[in-house]
Amino acid sequence: MIDYKLHIPGPVNVSDETYQAMSTPVMGHRSADFVELYQACQPNLQKLFQTSDPVFLSTSSAWGVMEGAIRNLCQKKVLCCMCGAFSDKWLDVARRAGKDADPLQVEWGQNIDPDELKSKLSSGEYDVVTLVHNETSCGMMNPLEDIMKVLREFPEVISVIDTVSSFSVVPIPKDDWGIDVILTGSQKALAMPPGLALFSVSERAFERAQKTEGRGYYFDFLEFRSNHAKGMTPSTPVIPLIHALRYTLDKIFTEGVENRQKRHAELNQMVHQWVAKKGFELLPKPEFASKSLTCVRNNLEIDMAGFVTTLRDQKKISIDGGYGKIKGKTFRISNMGDETVDSMNHLLTNMDEVLTEFISS
Ligand SMILES: *Cc1c(COP(=O)(O)O)cnc(C)c1O
């Protein structure tokens, strides 16, 4: 049993009520009871995704759909917008799926520049673009609205947008902005256990998929669509997580989507103020800082591994000591999911107490 609270940027802390929702007895996935559960989630999902397209449930983590999107959509070449660990990895995944793929690389923590994207796409080589909206490894949120404006100028290019750590944190109007494929996962901003990915696909993207060979079976968008019409998933889904989803959606709409977004912005601001007060700096430029987590530069050069371990062992709170090549040089704090002013104050007070040991030594 873990005896500490998760404040890492995923998986995030799961509430007792969510776990309780998951303990509903399993049913047949072709039964009327399942169809009722699946269809009950749809209206709220479509509202939350801001789309009139169906929202699909994939029993996989987000990477399943991220790889699947490439297999469904690319006939020519993928352009991968890369600005951190997850977006960098997508290039590797596209190539492993046997596709031609190019990087549009910026330094970790920098944003993708819409003008640079535009000049890349003007070559006419690409038919798919991958973009991570909120680069969780760097706490950087890309200017998605401006990026989508550029992408709309290239109707032959299908956009695949990862919103794993930003979904429900900020408004992402899929239909209005013309996003073709939007995807998220259960264990980040939605604060459910891992194992479920959620995604929605535009009509344009379905048309592309129809003419794309080698889609495979498990992530075939057309399989998802034909099963969706019956209120079902292609294969046996992770039913307990769909119960958790129904509960989570009810909770989100009871709070109100705008209130939820306001809460995240406020809690994120609390962390930013703490960072400034301590003399730390954000990794990204402040205007591109994420609203769901904070990635802090270790400019005070404290013993990061020691700090993270002490916070966990003494205060029973787990934050992250940096991802991949910026491990130790940064640390990350999540304010996703069910966090409140009280829970964030608790976190920041405890970080204060532990930090004094590390700054004076
Ligand atoms: C966590 C994360 C992923 C990977 O999700 P899995 O659930 O491990 O597949 C992808 N993209 C972003 C932005 C993430 O934060």
Short mmCIF file of N, CA and C and ligand atoms in Angstrom, two decimals, residues 61-63 66 86 132 134 136 162 164-165 187-188, ligand 1:
data_model
loop_
_atom_site.label_atom_id
_atom_site.label_comp_id
_atom_site.label_asym_id
_atom_site.label_seq_id
_atom_site.Cartn_x
_atom_site.Cartn_y
_atom_site.Cartn_z
N SER A 61 -3.86 2.72 -22.72
CA SER A 61 -3.44 4.05 -22.28
C SER A 61 -3.44 4.95 -23.51
N ALA A 62 -3.12 6.21 -23.32
CA ALA A 62 -3.20 7.18 -24.43
C ALA A 62 -2.34 6.77 -25.62
N TRP A 63 -1.18 6.19 -25.33
CA TRP A 63 -0.28 5.81 -26.43
C TRP A 63 -0.93 4.88 -27.45
N MET A 66 -2.56 7.14 -29.71
CA MET A 66 -1.55 7.99 -30.38
C MET A 66 -0.87 7.22 -31.51
N PHE A 86 7.04 13.64 -24.43
CA PHE A 86 5.93 12.91 -25.07
C PHE A 86 5.86 13.23 -26.56
N VAL A 132 1.32 17.75 -29.17
CA VAL A 132 0.93 17.59 -27.76
C VAL A 132 0.55 18.98 -27.26
N ASN A 134 -0.44 20.03 -24.19
CA ASN A 134 0.19 20.37 -22.91
C ASN A 134 1.34 19.39 -22.68
N THR A 136 3.52 17.61 -20.81
CA THR A 136 3.56 17.32 -19.37
C THR A 136 4.99 17.26 -18.84
N ASP A 162 -2.94 15.64 -28.85
CA ASP A 162 -2.87 14.99 -27.53
C ASP A 162 -3.23 16.04 -26.48
N VAL A 164 -3.79 14.98 -23.24
CA VAL A 164 -3.81 14.06 -22.10
C VAL A 164 -3.80 14.81 -20.76
N SER A 165 -2.98 15.87 -20.65
CA SER A 165 -2.90 16.55 -19.36
C SER A 165 -3.54 17.94 -19.37
N GLN A 187 -5.92 8.89 -16.49
CA GLN A 187 -5.18 9.03 -15.22
C GLN A 187 -4.55 10.40 -14.98
N LYS A 188 -4.82 11.35 -15.88
CA LYS A 188 -4.23 12.67 -15.68
C LYS A 188 -5.33 13.63 -15.22
C1 LIG B 1 1.03 10.81 -19.77
C2 LIG B 1 1.05 11.35 -21.14
C3 LIG B 1 1.04 10.52 -22.26
C4 LIG B 1 1.14 9.02 -22.18
O1 LIG B 1 0.06 8.48 -21.62
P1 LIG B 1 -0.03 6.89 -21.35
O2 LIG B 1 -1.28 6.86 -20.59
O3 LIG B 1 1.19 6.50 -20.57
O4 LIG B 1 -0.09 6.23 -22.66
C5 LIG B 1 1.00 11.09 -23.50
N1 LIG B 1 0.97 12.42 -23.65
C6 LIG B 1 1.01 13.25 -22.61
C7 LIG B 1 0.99 14.72 -22.84
C8 LIG B 1 1.04 12.74 -21.32
O5 LIG B 1 1.05 13.59 -20.27
#
